[in-house]
Tab-separated table of C-alpha atoms and ligand atoms in Angstrom:
chain	number	residue	atom	x	y	z
A	109	MET	CA	-0.025	-0.009	0.014
A	110	ALA	CA	1.349	3.361	-1.003
A	111	HIS	CA	0.724	6.790	0.735
A	112	VAL	CA	0.930	9.885	-1.434
A	113	LEU	CA	1.228	13.437	0.207
A	114	VAL	CA	-0.151	16.316	-1.772
A	115	LEU	CA	1.206	19.551	-0.395
A	116	GLY	CA	-1.347	22.282	-0.984
A	117	GLY	CA	-5.119	22.393	-1.456
A	118	GLY	CA	-5.330	24.934	-4.363
A	119	PHE	CA	-5.825	24.206	-8.060
A	120	GLY	CA	-2.697	22.067	-8.471
A	121	GLY	CA	-3.122	20.080	-5.233
A	122	LEU	CA	-6.852	19.386	-5.677
A	123	ALA	CA	-6.433	18.348	-9.313
A	124	ALA	CA	-3.531	16.092	-8.411
A	125	ALA	CA	-5.286	14.537	-5.460
A	126	HIS	CA	-8.435	13.632	-7.359
A	127	GLU	CA	-6.382	12.262	-10.376
A	128	LEU	CA	-4.344	10.145	-7.881
A	129	ARG	CA	-7.537	8.877	-6.198
A	130	ARG	CA	-8.889	7.871	-9.612
A	131	LEU	CA	-5.600	6.102	-10.763
A	132	LEU	CA	-4.311	4.470	-7.505
A	133	PRO	CA	-5.628	1.264	-6.071
A	134	PRO	CA	-8.312	1.735	-3.341
A	135	ASP	CA	-5.793	0.610	-0.629
A	136	ASP	CA	-3.493	3.449	-1.374
A	137	GLU	CA	-3.922	6.668	0.598
A	138	VAL	CA	-3.860	10.200	-0.720
A	139	THR	CA	-3.524	12.918	1.818
A	140	VAL	CA	-3.845	16.681	1.080
A	141	ILE	CA	-2.086	18.922	3.510
A	142	ALA	CA	-2.932	22.568	3.461
A	143	SER	CA	-2.803	25.597	5.845
A	144	THR	CA	-6.148	26.949	4.583
A	145	ASP	CA	-9.523	25.193	5.154
A	146	GLN	CA	-11.304	26.688	2.086
A	147	PHE	CA	-10.914	26.624	-1.619
A	148	PHE	CA	-12.130	29.337	-4.015
A	149	VAL	CA	-11.029	30.352	-7.493
A	150	GLY	CA	-8.945	33.587	-7.652
A	151	PHE	CA	-11.369	35.489	-9.729
A	152	ALA	CA	-14.021	35.111	-7.014
A	153	LYS	CA	-12.081	37.889	-5.210
A	154	LEU	CA	-12.724	40.291	-8.069
A	155	TRP	CA	-16.423	39.385	-8.189
A	156	ASP	CA	-16.560	40.095	-4.474
A	157	ILE	CA	-15.096	43.657	-4.651
A	158	ALA	CA	-16.980	44.492	-7.763
A	159	GLY	CA	-20.343	43.702	-5.876
A	160	MET	CA	-21.126	40.670	-8.171
A	161	ARG	CA	-21.097	37.918	-5.655
A	162	PRO	CA	-19.648	37.604	-2.051
A	163	LEU	CA	-16.551	35.471	-1.873
A	164	SER	CA	-18.216	33.146	0.750
A	165	GLU	CA	-20.669	32.005	-1.992
A	166	GLY	CA	-17.752	30.796	-4.205
A	167	SER	CA	-15.926	29.054	-1.299
A	168	ARG	CA	-15.995	25.342	-0.308
A	169	PRO	CA	-14.403	23.764	2.689
A	170	LEU	CA	-11.558	21.411	2.027
A	171	ASP	CA	-12.875	18.816	4.386
A	172	GLY	CA	-15.243	17.907	1.559
A	173	LEU	CA	-12.305	15.894	0.169
A	174	GLY	CA	-13.236	13.202	2.689
A	175	ARG	CA	-16.312	12.344	0.619
A	176	HIS	CA	-13.965	11.544	-2.265
A	177	GLY	CA	-11.727	9.099	-0.414
A	178	ILE	CA	-9.045	11.721	0.010
A	179	GLN	CA	-7.712	12.655	3.542
A	180	TYR	CA	-7.300	16.285	4.404
A	181	LEU	CA	-4.985	17.618	7.131
A	182	GLN	CA	-5.099	21.271	7.921
A	183	ALA	CA	-1.489	22.138	8.958
A	184	GLU	CA	1.367	24.575	8.245
A	185	ILE	CA	4.152	22.820	6.330
A	186	THR	CA	7.415	24.280	7.628
A	187	ALA	CA	10.034	22.176	5.784
A	188	ILE	CA	10.258	19.633	2.892
A	189	ASP	CA	12.954	16.981	2.630
A	190	PRO	CA	12.585	15.617	-0.893
A	191	ALA	CA	15.226	12.894	-0.522
A	192	THR	CA	13.196	11.105	2.117
A	193	ARG	CA	9.806	12.525	1.024
A	194	THR	CA	9.258	13.823	4.471
A	195	VAL	CA	7.472	16.957	5.493
A	196	GLU	CA	7.587	18.802	8.715
A	197	THR	CA	4.326	20.347	9.733
A	198	SER	CA	2.704	22.253	12.659
A	199	VAL	CA	1.117	18.908	13.719
A	200	GLY	CA	3.961	16.550	13.220
A	201	THR	CA	6.147	14.796	10.617
A	202	LEU	CA	4.757	12.948	7.749
A	203	THR	CA	6.557	10.744	5.207
A	204	GLY	CA	4.994	9.569	1.885
A	205	ASP	CA	5.937	7.177	-0.834
A	206	GLY	CA	5.355	9.979	-3.288
A	207	LEU	CA	4.975	13.856	-2.975
A	208	VAL	CA	3.248	16.384	-5.166
A	209	ILE	CA	4.247	19.868	-4.140
A	210	ALA	CA	1.515	22.454	-5.084
A	211	LEU	CA	2.108	25.217	-2.474
A	212	GLY	CA	1.375	28.143	-4.734
A	213	ALA	CA	3.169	31.437	-4.570
A	214	GLY	CA	3.525	34.192	-1.946
A	215	TYR	CA	4.013	37.890	-2.478
A	216	ASN	CA	7.251	39.853	-2.879
A	217	PRO	CA	7.779	41.406	0.610
A	218	VAL	CA	9.232	44.566	-0.727
A	219	HIS	CA	5.978	45.138	-2.623
A	220	THR	CA	3.684	44.305	0.220
A	221	GLY	CA	5.830	46.553	2.433
A	222	LEU	CA	4.828	49.578	0.155
A	223	LEU	CA	1.120	49.123	1.119
A	224	GLY	CA	-0.771	50.504	4.093
A	225	PRO	CA	-3.989	52.436	4.762
A	226	ASP	CA	-5.772	53.300	1.525
A	227	ALA	CA	-3.254	51.119	-0.325
A	228	TYR	CA	-4.215	47.444	-0.382
A	229	ASN	CA	-3.081	44.152	-1.848
A	230	LEU	CA	-5.704	43.442	-4.476
A	231	TYR	CA	-4.926	39.695	-4.460
A	232	ASP	CA	-5.171	39.114	-0.610
A	233	ALA	CA	-8.440	37.618	0.284
A	234	LYS	CA	-8.107	38.863	3.858
A	235	ALA	CA	-7.895	42.576	2.481
A	236	LEU	CA	-11.258	42.260	0.720
A	237	PRO	CA	-13.401	43.671	3.518
A	238	ASP	CA	-11.257	46.714	3.731
A	239	ILE	CA	-11.140	47.214	0.006
A	240	ARG	CA	-14.907	46.998	-0.106
A	241	THR	CA	-15.167	49.682	2.628
A	242	ALA	CA	-12.636	51.965	0.878
A	243	LEU	CA	-14.579	51.622	-2.435
A	244	VAL	CA	-17.862	52.414	-0.789
A	245	GLY	CA	-16.340	55.638	0.501
A	246	LEU	CA	-14.649	56.576	-2.849
A	247	ASN	CA	-16.602	59.593	-4.295
A	248	GLU	CA	-13.836	61.491	-5.895
A	249	GLY	CA	-10.079	61.433	-6.876
A	250	ARG	CA	-8.306	58.464	-8.576
A	251	LEU	CA	-8.774	54.727	-8.134
A	252	LEU	CA	-5.265	53.387	-9.043
A	253	VAL	CA	-4.647	49.721	-9.844
A	254	SER	CA	-0.906	49.186	-9.910
A	255	ILE	CA	1.100	46.115	-10.786
A	256	LEU	CA	4.172	46.390	-8.652
A	257	GLY	CA	6.350	43.780	-10.303
A	258	ALA	CA	6.406	40.632	-12.549
A	259	PRO	CA	5.711	37.781	-12.699
A	260	TYR	CA	2.509	38.184	-10.776
A	261	LEU	CA	-0.544	35.786	-10.601
A	262	CYS	CA	-3.013	35.704	-13.415
A	263	PRO	CA	-1.641	38.403	-15.853
A	264	PRO	CA	-5.145	39.744	-16.904
A	265	ALA	CA	-6.675	40.116	-13.398
A	266	PRO	CA	-5.446	43.670	-12.525
A	267	PHE	CA	-6.972	44.987	-15.826
A	268	GLU	CA	-10.099	43.087	-15.148
A	269	ALA	CA	-10.368	44.558	-11.714
A	270	ALA	CA	-10.010	48.049	-13.285
A	271	LEU	CA	-12.789	47.241	-15.882
A	272	LEU	CA	-15.134	45.695	-13.339
A	273	LEU	CA	-14.614	48.549	-10.838
A	274	ASP	CA	-15.175	51.021	-13.679
A	275	GLU	CA	-18.521	49.369	-14.211
A	276	TRP	CA	-19.323	49.315	-10.591
A	277	LEU	CA	-18.578	53.076	-10.239
A	278	ARG	CA	-20.743	53.818	-13.241
A	279	ALA	CA	-23.625	51.888	-11.795
A	280	ASN	CA	-23.271	53.741	-8.562
A	281	GLY	CA	-23.285	57.147	-10.343
A	282	ARG	CA	-19.730	57.964	-9.166
A	283	ARG	CA	-17.614	57.413	-12.238
A	284	ASP	CA	-17.804	61.094	-13.403
A	285	ASN	CA	-15.866	62.107	-10.214
A	286	VAL	CA	-13.615	59.194	-9.978
A	287	GLU	CA	-10.731	58.673	-12.332
A	288	VAL	CA	-9.545	55.051	-12.955
A	289	ALA	CA	-5.909	54.220	-13.979
A	290	VAL	CA	-3.893	51.107	-14.324
A	291	THR	CA	-0.068	51.099	-14.182
A	292	THR	CA	2.402	48.376	-15.032
A	293	PRO	CA	6.140	48.184	-15.216
A	294	GLN	CA	5.836	46.010	-18.369
A	295	PRO	CA	6.058	47.429	-21.838
A	296	ILE	CA	2.609	46.142	-22.889
A	297	THR	CA	-0.493	45.028	-20.871
A	298	LEU	CA	-0.112	41.348	-21.402
A	299	PRO	CA	3.394	40.341	-22.478
A	300	VAL	CA	2.633	36.657	-21.769
A	301	ALA	CA	-0.148	36.726	-24.429
A	302	GLY	CA	1.641	38.818	-26.960
A	303	PRO	CA	1.249	42.186	-28.671
A	304	ASP	CA	-2.265	41.449	-30.264
A	305	ALA	CA	-3.963	40.528	-27.106
A	306	SER	CA	-2.210	43.341	-25.325
A	307	HIS	CA	-3.315	45.867	-27.890
A	308	TYR	CA	-6.869	44.582	-27.690
A	309	LEU	CA	-7.001	44.893	-23.944
A	310	ALA	CA	-5.480	48.399	-23.947
A	311	GLU	CA	-8.187	49.479	-26.373
A	312	ARG	CA	-10.997	48.068	-24.139
A	313	LEU	CA	-9.585	49.971	-21.191
A	314	GLU	CA	-9.101	53.231	-23.115
A	315	GLU	CA	-12.809	53.098	-24.557
A	316	ARG	CA	-13.915	52.973	-20.952
A	317	GLY	CA	-11.868	56.142	-20.166
A	318	ILE	CA	-9.403	54.049	-17.985
A	319	THR	CA	-5.867	55.486	-18.183
A	320	VAL	CA	-3.171	52.836	-18.966
A	321	LEU	CA	0.423	53.624	-18.154
A	322	THR	CA	2.944	51.072	-19.260
A	323	GLU	CA	6.639	51.022	-18.258
A	324	HIS	CA	5.646	52.660	-14.969
A	325	ALA	CA	7.587	50.814	-12.202
A	326	ILE	CA	6.593	52.095	-8.731
A	327	GLU	CA	9.639	52.967	-6.627
A	328	SER	CA	7.853	54.190	-3.512
A	329	VAL	CA	4.428	54.889	-2.081
A	330	ASP	CA	3.909	57.865	0.244
A	331	ILE	CA	0.933	56.626	2.378
A	332	ALA	CA	0.546	59.911	4.154
A	333	THR	CA	0.036	62.005	1.027
A	334	ARG	CA	-1.424	59.072	-1.078
A	335	THR	CA	1.150	59.489	-3.824
A	336	VAL	CA	3.061	56.811	-5.795
A	337	ARG	CA	6.475	57.655	-7.275
A	338	PHE	CA	7.678	55.918	-10.466
A	339	GLY	CA	11.148	55.850	-11.923
A	340	GLY	CA	12.080	58.945	-13.939
A	341	GLY	CA	10.610	61.376	-11.323
A	342	ARG	CA	6.978	60.700	-12.322
A	343	SER	CA	4.311	60.520	-9.726
A	344	LEU	CA	0.493	60.045	-9.378
A	345	ASP	CA	-1.856	60.611	-6.461
A	346	TYR	CA	-4.632	58.282	-5.547
A	347	GLN	CA	-7.641	58.034	-3.135
A	348	VAL	CA	-7.479	54.177	-3.168
A	349	LEU	CA	-4.591	52.108	-4.424
A	350	LEU	CA	-5.022	48.471	-5.320
A	351	GLY	CA	-1.578	47.089	-5.702
A	352	VAL	CA	-0.555	43.702	-7.217
A	353	PRO	CA	2.721	42.477	-5.775
A	354	ALA	CA	4.952	40.276	-7.789
A	355	ALA	CA	4.798	36.554	-6.946
A	356	ALA	CA	7.544	35.267	-4.769
A	357	PRO	CA	8.393	31.701	-3.740
A	358	ARG	CA	7.091	30.722	-0.364
A	359	PRO	CA	9.909	30.219	2.230
A	360	THR	CA	9.061	26.531	2.627
A	361	VAL	CA	9.653	26.049	-1.113
A	362	ALA	CA	12.655	28.445	-1.396
A	363	THR	CA	14.500	26.746	1.463
A	364	SER	CA	13.899	23.257	0.186
A	365	ALA	CA	16.649	21.314	-1.699
A	366	LEU	CA	14.383	21.338	-4.774
A	367	ALA	CA	14.507	25.085	-5.255
A	368	GLY	CA	16.670	26.510	-7.925
A	369	PRO	CA	18.699	29.742	-7.549
A	370	THR	CA	15.550	31.906	-7.927
A	371	GLY	CA	13.715	30.049	-5.136
A	372	TRP	CA	11.169	28.488	-7.515
A	373	ILE	CA	11.133	24.794	-8.282
A	374	GLN	CA	11.892	24.162	-11.964
A	375	PRO	CA	10.424	20.689	-12.668
A	376	ASP	CA	10.566	18.935	-16.125
A	377	ARG	CA	7.985	21.055	-18.115
A	378	GLY	CA	6.476	18.045	-19.800
A	379	THR	CA	6.112	15.609	-16.761
A	380	PHE	CA	6.426	17.896	-13.792
A	381	ALA	CA	8.893	15.509	-12.282
A	382	THR	CA	11.602	17.003	-10.054
A	383	GLU	CA	15.186	15.536	-10.049
A	384	VAL	CA	14.081	13.435	-7.095
A	385	GLU	CA	12.258	10.118	-7.790
A	386	ARG	CA	8.504	10.201	-6.951
A	387	VAL	CA	8.613	13.876	-6.171
A	388	TYR	CA	6.625	16.262	-8.496
A	389	ALA	CA	6.067	20.033	-8.310
A	390	VAL	CA	3.200	21.857	-10.009
A	391	GLY	CA	1.419	25.214	-10.239
A	392	ASP	CA	2.492	28.652	-9.008
A	393	CYS	CA	5.334	27.239	-6.883
A	394	THR	CA	7.145	26.422	-10.012
A	395	MET	CA	8.991	28.398	-12.710
A	396	VAL	CA	8.248	26.817	-16.161
A	397	PRO	CA	10.139	28.558	-19.028
A	398	THR	CA	8.494	29.282	-22.360
A	399	ALA	CA	10.187	30.660	-25.481
A	400	THR	CA	9.563	34.288	-24.417
A	401	ALA	CA	9.020	34.227	-20.729
A	402	GLN	CA	7.424	31.607	-18.388
A	403	LEU	CA	4.120	29.835	-18.204
A	404	PRO	CA	1.495	32.139	-16.654
A	405	LYS	CA	0.830	31.620	-12.920
A	406	ALA	CA	-2.846	30.594	-13.347
A	407	GLY	CA	-5.188	28.027	-12.002
A	408	VAL	CA	-5.809	26.570	-15.472
A	409	PHE	CA	-2.233	25.581	-15.806
A	410	ALA	CA	-1.808	24.458	-12.205
A	411	GLU	CA	-4.767	22.085	-12.705
A	412	ALA	CA	-3.419	20.676	-16.005
A	413	GLU	CA	0.019	20.256	-14.408
A	414	GLY	CA	-1.439	18.606	-11.285
A	415	LYS	CA	-3.237	15.937	-13.436
A	416	VAL	CA	-0.153	15.165	-15.528
A	417	ALA	CA	2.076	14.938	-12.342
A	418	ALA	CA	-0.566	12.569	-10.749
A	419	ALA	CA	-0.527	10.255	-13.777
A	420	ASN	CA	3.302	10.050	-13.794
A	421	LEU	CA	3.509	9.475	-9.994
A	422	ALA	CA	0.781	6.680	-10.323
A	423	ALA	CA	2.889	5.148	-13.026
A	424	GLU	CA	6.027	5.364	-11.074
A	425	LEU	CA	4.361	3.685	-8.047
A	426	HIS	CA	2.423	0.936	-9.978
A	427	GLY	CA	3.475	1.048	-13.561
A	428	GLY	CA	1.246	2.024	-16.531
A	429	ASP	CA	1.256	4.976	-18.821
A	430	GLY	CA	2.286	8.420	-17.689
A	431	ALA	CA	1.251	11.650	-19.252
A	432	THR	CA	2.855	14.732	-20.792
A	433	PHE	CA	1.769	18.437	-20.695
A	434	ASP	CA	2.002	19.993	-24.148
A	435	GLY	CA	1.713	23.626	-23.223
A	436	HIS	CA	-1.944	24.141	-24.340
A	437	GLY	CA	-4.140	26.255	-22.161
A	438	PHE	CA	-6.148	29.396	-21.912
A	439	CYS	CA	-6.730	32.509	-19.788
A	440	PHE	CA	-10.098	34.127	-19.231
A	441	LEU	CA	-10.304	37.899	-19.955
A	442	GLU	CA	-13.364	39.377	-18.241
A	443	LEU	CA	-14.922	42.615	-19.624
A	444	PRO	CA	-17.839	44.608	-18.186
A	445	GLY	CA	-21.430	43.458	-18.889
A	446	ASN	CA	-20.778	39.837	-18.067
A	447	GLN	CA	-18.608	39.404	-21.216
A	448	VAL	CA	-15.642	37.064	-21.264
A	449	ALA	CA	-12.948	36.571	-23.921
A	450	THR	CA	-10.254	33.915	-23.823
A	451	VAL	CA	-6.637	33.834	-24.924
A	452	THR	CA	-6.222	30.201	-25.988
A	453	GLY	CA	-3.344	28.336	-27.503
A	454	ASN	CA	-0.017	26.702	-27.156
A	455	PHE	CA	2.100	28.489	-24.556
A	456	TYR	CA	5.120	26.239	-25.296
A	457	ALA	CA	5.167	27.175	-29.059
A	458	GLU	CA	8.403	28.331	-30.639
A	459	PRO	CA	9.736	31.066	-31.242
A	460	ARG	CA	6.715	32.645	-29.157
A	461	PRO	CA	3.492	31.360	-27.639
A	462	ASP	CA	0.927	30.649	-30.342
A	463	VAL	CA	-2.272	32.074	-28.895
A	464	VAL	CA	-5.512	33.517	-30.275
A	465	LEU	CA	-7.899	35.788	-28.601
A	466	THR	CA	-11.621	34.794	-28.971
A	467	PRO	CA	-14.005	37.703	-28.924
A	468	PRO	CA	-15.878	38.451	-25.608
A	469	ASP	CA	-19.457	37.412	-25.132
A	470	ASN	CA	-22.039	36.383	-22.561
A	471	ILE	CA	-21.540	32.684	-23.505
A	472	GLY	CA	-17.794	33.169	-22.507
A	473	PHE	CA	-19.071	34.533	-19.073
A	474	GLU	CA	-21.389	31.572	-18.701
A	475	ASN	CA	-18.510	29.149	-19.551
A	476	LYS	CA	-16.328	30.846	-16.943
A	477	ARG	CA	-19.051	30.524	-14.301
A	478	ARG	CA	-19.650	26.844	-15.179
A	479	TRP	CA	-15.768	26.223	-15.097
A	480	GLU	CA	-15.815	27.460	-11.521
A	481	GLN	CA	-18.896	25.637	-10.393
A	482	GLU	CA	-17.769	22.315	-11.999
A	483	ARG	CA	-14.526	22.460	-9.911
A	484	LEU	CA	-16.184	23.350	-6.655
A	485	ALA	CA	-18.730	20.505	-7.197
A	486	SER	CA	-16.434	17.772	-8.422
A	487	TRP	CA	-13.578	18.500	-6.104
A	488	LEU	CA	-15.442	19.362	-2.955
A	489	GLY	CA	-19.136	18.710	-3.419
B	597	FAD	C1	-7.622	38.041	-8.484
B	597	FAD	C2	-7.190	36.710	-9.021
B	597	FAD	C3	-7.848	36.304	-10.262
B	597	FAD	C4	-7.412	35.114	-10.829
B	597	FAD	N1	-8.109	34.693	-11.851
B	597	FAD	C5	-7.698	33.564	-12.553
B	597	FAD	C6	-8.398	33.102	-13.727
B	597	FAD	O1	-9.362	33.703	-14.165
B	597	FAD	N2	-7.934	31.994	-14.339
B	597	FAD	C7	-6.877	31.192	-13.805
B	597	FAD	O2	-6.490	30.192	-14.331
B	597	FAD	N3	-6.279	31.665	-12.651
B	597	FAD	C8	-6.634	32.809	-12.070
B	597	FAD	N4	-5.921	33.247	-10.930
B	597	FAD	C9	-4.662	32.536	-10.537
B	597	FAD	C10	-4.900	31.296	-9.723
B	597	FAD	O3	-5.771	31.598	-8.562
B	597	FAD	C11	-3.625	30.757	-9.226
B	597	FAD	O4	-2.690	30.786	-10.287
B	597	FAD	C12	-3.844	29.359	-8.717
B	597	FAD	O5	-4.589	29.367	-7.519
B	597	FAD	C13	-2.529	28.599	-8.515
B	597	FAD	O6	-2.774	27.313	-8.046
B	597	FAD	P1	-1.741	26.548	-7.148
B	597	FAD	O7	-2.363	25.302	-6.743
B	597	FAD	O8	-0.382	26.608	-7.697
B	597	FAD	O9	-1.658	27.348	-5.761
B	597	FAD	P2	-2.784	27.956	-4.749
B	597	FAD	O10	-4.160	27.842	-5.429
B	597	FAD	O11	-2.366	29.240	-4.302
B	597	FAD	O12	-2.755	26.921	-3.605
B	597	FAD	C14	-1.714	26.833	-2.716
B	597	FAD	C15	-2.111	25.924	-1.554
B	597	FAD	O13	-0.952	25.696	-0.748
B	597	FAD	C16	-1.229	25.924	0.572
B	597	FAD	N5	-0.055	26.299	1.221
B	597	FAD	C17	0.811	27.330	0.913
B	597	FAD	N6	1.905	27.324	1.800
B	597	FAD	C18	1.614	26.398	2.751
B	597	FAD	C19	2.323	25.903	3.888
B	597	FAD	N7	3.504	26.420	4.248
B	597	FAD	N8	1.753	24.905	4.553
B	597	FAD	C20	0.605	24.329	4.244
B	597	FAD	N9	-0.107	24.732	3.153
B	597	FAD	C21	0.435	25.776	2.425
B	597	FAD	C22	-2.374	26.978	0.510
B	597	FAD	O14	-3.112	27.034	1.756
B	597	FAD	C23	-3.101	26.467	-0.663
B	597	FAD	O15	-4.059	25.539	-0.295
B	597	FAD	C24	-6.331	34.395	-10.336
B	597	FAD	C25	-5.710	34.831	-9.114
B	597	FAD	C26	-6.093	35.959	-8.505
B	597	FAD	C27	-5.411	36.434	-7.215
């Protein structure tokens, strides 16, 4: 009988755990270890602040895994020893016959250190109540959405936030007095999706009167005067700042023997095997190079990688066919009016990702909603 430990209960971990449960014999055990007790998709945070749906309605408890024959242990993982497949946790030491590491990403501490009153981390679920309060009190001045560094999770999300909040301000009759701006240190809005998708997105923002400032890297934030300063002596004031910190490897990952010099794990980009037998790493805790940059840190990719890693680990434990990830995936791009476009294609293509943008429509929005509900129901229902 084998026991597999899945570290993390997000997209990568839940997809891997379910695939392992499907492929492994019933006697084998699958245990998910996570510090959180809930799962929700990332975009549910944007729907919450834009008044579309409270986060709680899109959240499911991880103890629902028990109904699927998967054990769930809520614990903080403090160290990983890949050679012995052992993890130290806040509730004791566990050793597995196989490991899937899916611990996600943290935030660059320099960037989170810039934030304070009236300047929030847009991606932090714990900040949502304060963000909502700040938005309710926003009657004039500038709402600034600023990407503080790259790579960051889900490349379109900061722009989607600006668009959804533009819509919310209009619906509340306040848009005439509130300017909306997005800043990014990158040269185009979506480098990971290429110039066409970037141009398309910039046009959608501009037609809503949202200012887009590329190549604007924030150097400091003066919380007292509510002013951000960029390189080159430029500055902007704000009433409310929603900052998006760059992703950073979590300390447990960065200090493990698996981490490369950057602190990310760099598994094989086809199989998601690490250099250690029966140890796999998937999702946002990894750095997966592509021809022009790296695979987007997105749930769609974490899920696909989790399934591939699970198939390969099951094959290592019991024989049979493994699986290979070919780089195909998509990103949702949500626009006002319940319209969703997708950027779809082969992110591993050479000499650059081969992706196409499908036009936005309400069917795309329904597909996005269904995509979320299917995962909540099949993983934790
Ligand atoms: C606003 C926003 C919108 C987004 N929109 C989309 C979208 O439209 N499409 C899309 O594909 N992606 C989207 N994403 C990105 C997506 O949410 C992430 O890329 C995805 O969650 C990554 O999955 P993961 O499994 O690698 O990590 P996570 O989902 O972050 O899961 C990590 C897990 O590890 C656990 N963990 C971490 N450290 C420890 C520890 N030390 N001990 C124990 N447990 C630990 C956490 O509790 C969690 O359960 C969005 C993200 C945000 C913030």
